[in-house]
Amino acid sequence: MSYLEFYKAYLVSLNKSPHTIKQYCIDIEQFISYIDKCNLSFENRIDSTVEHYIVFLSDTYRSVSSFNRKIASLKHFLFFLKSRNVIQEIPTELLIPKKLVEHNIETLQEEQMKKVINYWLNLYRRSDDEVYKWIALRNFCIVRIISELSLKPSEVVEMKWSHINDQGIRITNQKRSRRVKLSIAMLQWLYIYKKAAEDLLPASSEIDFIWLGIGNKQNEPITIKTIERLFQAISREVGFKVTATMLRYSTINNEITKKSDANLDELYNEFGYSRKSVLVDRVKRFTKNESNNIKEK
């Protein structure tokens, strides 16, 4: 077995999630390929090898978050090698992440949010094509629920019918979950969508995932890419850029503004933050998207 295969087995033994294992292995495969290509070694003069690789990462990845993720993966792998006596020392002084530059977080104005939320609803109401009408309904419900509950795309794709009960829904994100309340209007739209899905895709009645694909992905859960594409379609038509994250932050910003006297302790868990300090940081960086002009179509 190769070092990469041993490392993957080690990650599995730590009960790391499949996504984490996949990402670690991608990063370490890149590291191993680099040292092979450059005739370097991580068994001798590991400090020199790591130094060369960090220069390569700096030249290759302009994104600070991408660079830092690669460094974190490498550091974890080197600790694994040291625990197996493959290397003697870990050059921790070289494995220093770059400092992230904090940017303001753009949020939408009230009129912009209305345009975003209603885009797919208008298409649903105008469409005569059965398939396209259902897609528009699905997309509208996704956009609305992101707006109503300030959800992340990763949380949306994991939503299941079995998670809904007593006018609430359990939202899951990796190993954490929280329960949030659904508005009566949102529940009504969800069941309109469910009925339309069962009429168009009869087999969907046996599937627990709420958001399903069509075409060659028929009856399969949608992916985060699907959500990205539906927001790209909105952006093209409304005349300003909007993403699921921007809509999520706009909702959080509006809720905090309305509840200015409320204790953040009561809000950070509702929005899916594990620590109040993270939410406080986000709030400090919120800024209205004043530069985006709303273009009438």
XYZ file of C-alpha atoms in Angstrom, residues 9-280:
272
model
C -7.356 4.160 6.162
C -6.157 6.271 9.105
C -8.770 8.956 8.362
C -11.484 6.316 8.202
C -10.367 5.013 11.612
C -10.838 8.539 12.997
C -14.471 8.524 11.756
C -13.868 11.494 9.499
C -16.765 12.292 7.169
C -16.566 11.054 3.553
C -16.306 14.673 2.359
C -13.374 15.391 4.739
C -11.584 12.194 3.728
C -12.027 13.009 0.053
C -10.682 16.536 0.451
C -7.693 15.490 2.575
C -6.775 12.789 0.057
C -7.050 15.192 -2.894
C -4.719 17.634 -1.153
C -2.197 14.982 -0.140
C -2.245 13.312 -3.549
C -1.295 16.708 -4.957
C 1.584 16.976 -2.460
C 2.889 13.485 -3.264
C 2.624 14.111 -7.017
C 4.554 17.358 -6.617
C 7.460 15.824 -4.713
C 7.626 12.910 -7.166
C 7.696 15.289 -10.116
C 10.414 17.413 -8.508
C 12.438 14.415 -7.309
C 12.034 15.543 -3.714
C 11.380 13.429 -0.655
C 9.447 13.691 2.578
C 11.638 11.079 4.211
C 14.826 13.158 4.104
C 15.140 16.915 4.609
C 11.431 17.287 5.083
C 11.861 20.978 5.884
C 13.360 21.657 2.454
C 10.659 19.622 0.728
C 7.875 21.450 2.558
C 9.478 24.823 1.851
C 9.557 24.103 -1.898
C 5.948 22.924 -1.828
C 4.723 26.011 0.009
C 6.311 28.219 -2.639
C 4.437 26.172 -5.246
C 1.138 26.594 -3.366
C 1.660 30.344 -3.014
C 2.262 30.680 -6.750
C -0.670 28.439 -7.653
C -3.434 29.526 -5.277
C -4.337 33.191 -5.047
C -7.259 32.412 -2.758
C -6.123 32.638 0.867
C -8.749 30.112 1.997
C -7.600 27.564 -0.629
C -3.952 28.038 0.356
C -4.752 27.676 4.054
C -6.776 24.516 3.436
C -3.831 22.952 1.595
C -1.501 23.891 4.453
C -3.869 22.425 7.054
C -4.142 19.169 5.073
C -0.358 18.946 4.732
C 0.160 19.549 8.441
C -2.312 16.783 9.315
C -0.573 14.397 6.914
C 2.866 15.189 8.342
C 1.647 14.455 11.866
C 0.435 11.101 10.534
C 3.893 10.383 9.012
C 5.658 11.342 12.235
C 3.386 9.068 14.282
C 4.519 6.246 11.960
C 8.199 7.260 12.284
C 8.424 8.032 8.576
C 9.712 11.517 9.412
C 11.435 12.692 12.577
C 10.348 16.318 12.778
C 7.509 18.488 11.518
C 8.561 21.954 10.262
C 5.661 23.701 11.957
C 7.367 27.083 11.528
C 6.779 26.724 7.771
C 3.157 25.590 8.055
C 1.718 28.964 8.941
C -1.617 29.925 7.339
C -1.956 33.268 5.638
C -4.025 35.899 7.369
C -7.447 36.318 5.849
C -8.388 39.819 4.807
C -11.884 40.449 6.077
C -14.189 41.908 3.465
C -17.582 43.436 3.960
C -20.452 41.034 3.351
C -22.927 42.329 0.790
C -26.601 42.040 1.644
C -29.606 42.807 -0.510
C -31.960 45.723 -0.245
C -35.626 44.970 0.440
C -36.682 45.574 -3.177
C -33.896 43.345 -4.442
C -34.955 40.527 -2.122
C -38.513 40.719 -3.451
C -37.259 40.411 -7.034
C -35.052 37.452 -6.147
C -37.750 35.557 -4.242
C -40.440 36.177 -6.871
C -38.366 35.406 -9.989
C -39.117 31.656 -10.125
C -42.639 32.182 -8.785
C -43.466 34.402 -11.766
C -42.106 31.782 -14.170
C -44.141 29.094 -12.420
C -47.328 31.098 -12.823
C -46.692 31.907 -16.495
C -45.456 28.543 -17.712
C -47.704 26.128 -19.608
C -45.058 23.410 -19.927
C -45.615 20.791 -17.219
C -41.934 19.974 -16.638
C -40.681 23.558 -16.717
C -43.566 24.631 -14.462
C -42.526 22.037 -11.881
C -38.850 23.079 -12.067
C -39.857 26.705 -11.535
C -42.000 25.678 -8.549
C -39.155 23.670 -7.039
C -36.692 26.524 -7.518
C -39.101 29.069 -6.052
C -39.594 26.911 -2.950
C -35.816 26.531 -2.551
C -35.209 30.276 -2.821
C -38.067 31.060 -0.463
C -36.951 28.596 2.200
C -33.366 29.904 2.049
C -34.777 33.394 2.552
C -37.180 32.395 5.315
C -34.788 30.228 7.340
C -31.416 31.739 6.273
C -30.143 28.314 5.192
C -26.844 27.280 3.655
C -26.993 25.372 0.333
C -25.429 22.358 2.066
C -28.358 22.356 4.490
C -30.944 22.697 1.733
C -29.799 19.643 -0.234
C -30.047 17.481 2.912
C -33.672 18.403 3.658
C -36.068 15.455 3.997
C -39.829 15.099 4.365
C -39.315 12.981 7.481
C -37.626 15.972 9.125
C -40.892 17.966 9.030
C -43.355 17.729 11.911
C -45.459 20.050 14.070
C -44.880 23.055 11.791
C -41.121 22.735 12.196
C -38.225 21.103 10.389
C -34.938 19.626 11.543
C -32.020 21.177 9.653
C -28.870 19.056 9.449
C -25.359 20.242 8.716
C -22.600 17.628 8.944
C -22.864 16.206 12.479
C -24.978 19.039 13.891
C -28.701 19.668 13.636
C -31.186 22.263 14.812
C -34.938 22.588 14.730
C -36.547 25.673 13.195
C -40.128 26.767 12.676
C -41.714 26.955 9.226
C -44.296 29.566 8.364
C -47.750 28.332 7.413
C -47.247 29.814 3.933
C -43.957 27.927 3.480
C -45.574 24.658 4.581
C -48.376 25.196 2.084
C -45.898 25.782 -0.738
C -43.934 22.679 0.249
C -46.998 20.479 -0.018
C -48.055 22.097 -3.295
C -44.569 21.203 -4.563
C -44.815 17.665 -3.127
C -48.142 17.047 -4.876
C -46.763 18.402 -8.164
C -43.674 16.199 -7.812
C -45.789 13.079 -7.256
C -47.951 13.924 -10.283
C -44.922 14.445 -12.534
C -42.609 11.856 -10.964
C -44.728 9.111 -9.338
C -41.665 7.354 -7.901
C -40.849 10.488 -5.885
C -43.534 9.523 -3.361
C -41.120 6.828 -2.120
C -38.163 9.216 -1.764
C -37.491 11.057 1.499
C -35.295 13.824 0.066
C -37.361 16.935 -0.618
C -35.500 18.488 -3.553
C -35.220 16.172 -6.545
C -33.705 16.420 -10.000
C -35.226 15.867 -13.402
C -33.918 14.526 -16.726
C -30.881 12.265 -16.330
C -30.911 13.038 -12.573
C -34.606 12.211 -12.207
C -35.652 11.356 -8.640
C -32.106 11.910 -7.366
C -31.428 14.563 -4.696
C -30.185 17.831 -6.146
C -26.661 19.054 -5.431
C -25.203 22.367 -4.304
C -24.313 22.970 -7.974
C -28.030 22.920 -8.800
C -28.624 25.692 -6.270
C -25.716 27.702 -7.659
C -27.157 27.418 -11.180
C -30.643 28.544 -10.187
C -29.180 31.669 -8.560
C -27.050 32.308 -11.630
C -30.260 32.262 -13.671
C -31.825 34.789 -11.293
C -28.751 37.042 -11.526
C -28.907 37.114 -15.323
C -32.535 38.219 -15.326
C -32.853 40.647 -12.396
C -29.804 42.720 -13.364
C -27.651 42.261 -10.252
C -25.564 39.456 -8.835
C -27.166 37.330 -6.161
C -26.074 34.080 -4.528
C -27.640 31.780 -1.967
C -25.110 33.031 0.578
C -25.990 36.669 -0.126
C -29.686 35.883 0.360
C -28.926 33.992 3.575
C -26.942 36.907 4.997
C -29.642 39.375 3.941
C -32.186 37.439 5.981
C -29.870 37.273 8.985
C -29.202 41.002 8.693
C -32.922 41.791 8.538
C -33.745 39.547 11.487
C -31.037 41.062 13.666
C -32.147 44.567 12.692
C -35.745 43.775 13.662
C -34.590 42.174 16.914
C -31.982 44.782 17.790
C -32.758 44.426 21.499
C -32.628 40.650 21.426
C -29.722 38.766 22.891
C -27.529 37.197 20.215
C -27.418 34.084 22.381
C -30.997 33.445 21.238
C -30.188 33.943 17.559
C -26.838 32.374 16.685
C -28.044 28.788 17.007
C -31.174 29.592 14.985
C -28.944 30.652 12.090
C -26.744 27.545 12.330
C -23.639 29.013 13.971
C -21.752 26.851 16.446
C -20.324 29.904 18.230
C -21.858 33.291 18.950
C -18.536 34.986 18.122
C -18.837 33.878 14.476
C -22.254 35.503 14.133
C -20.994 38.682 15.826
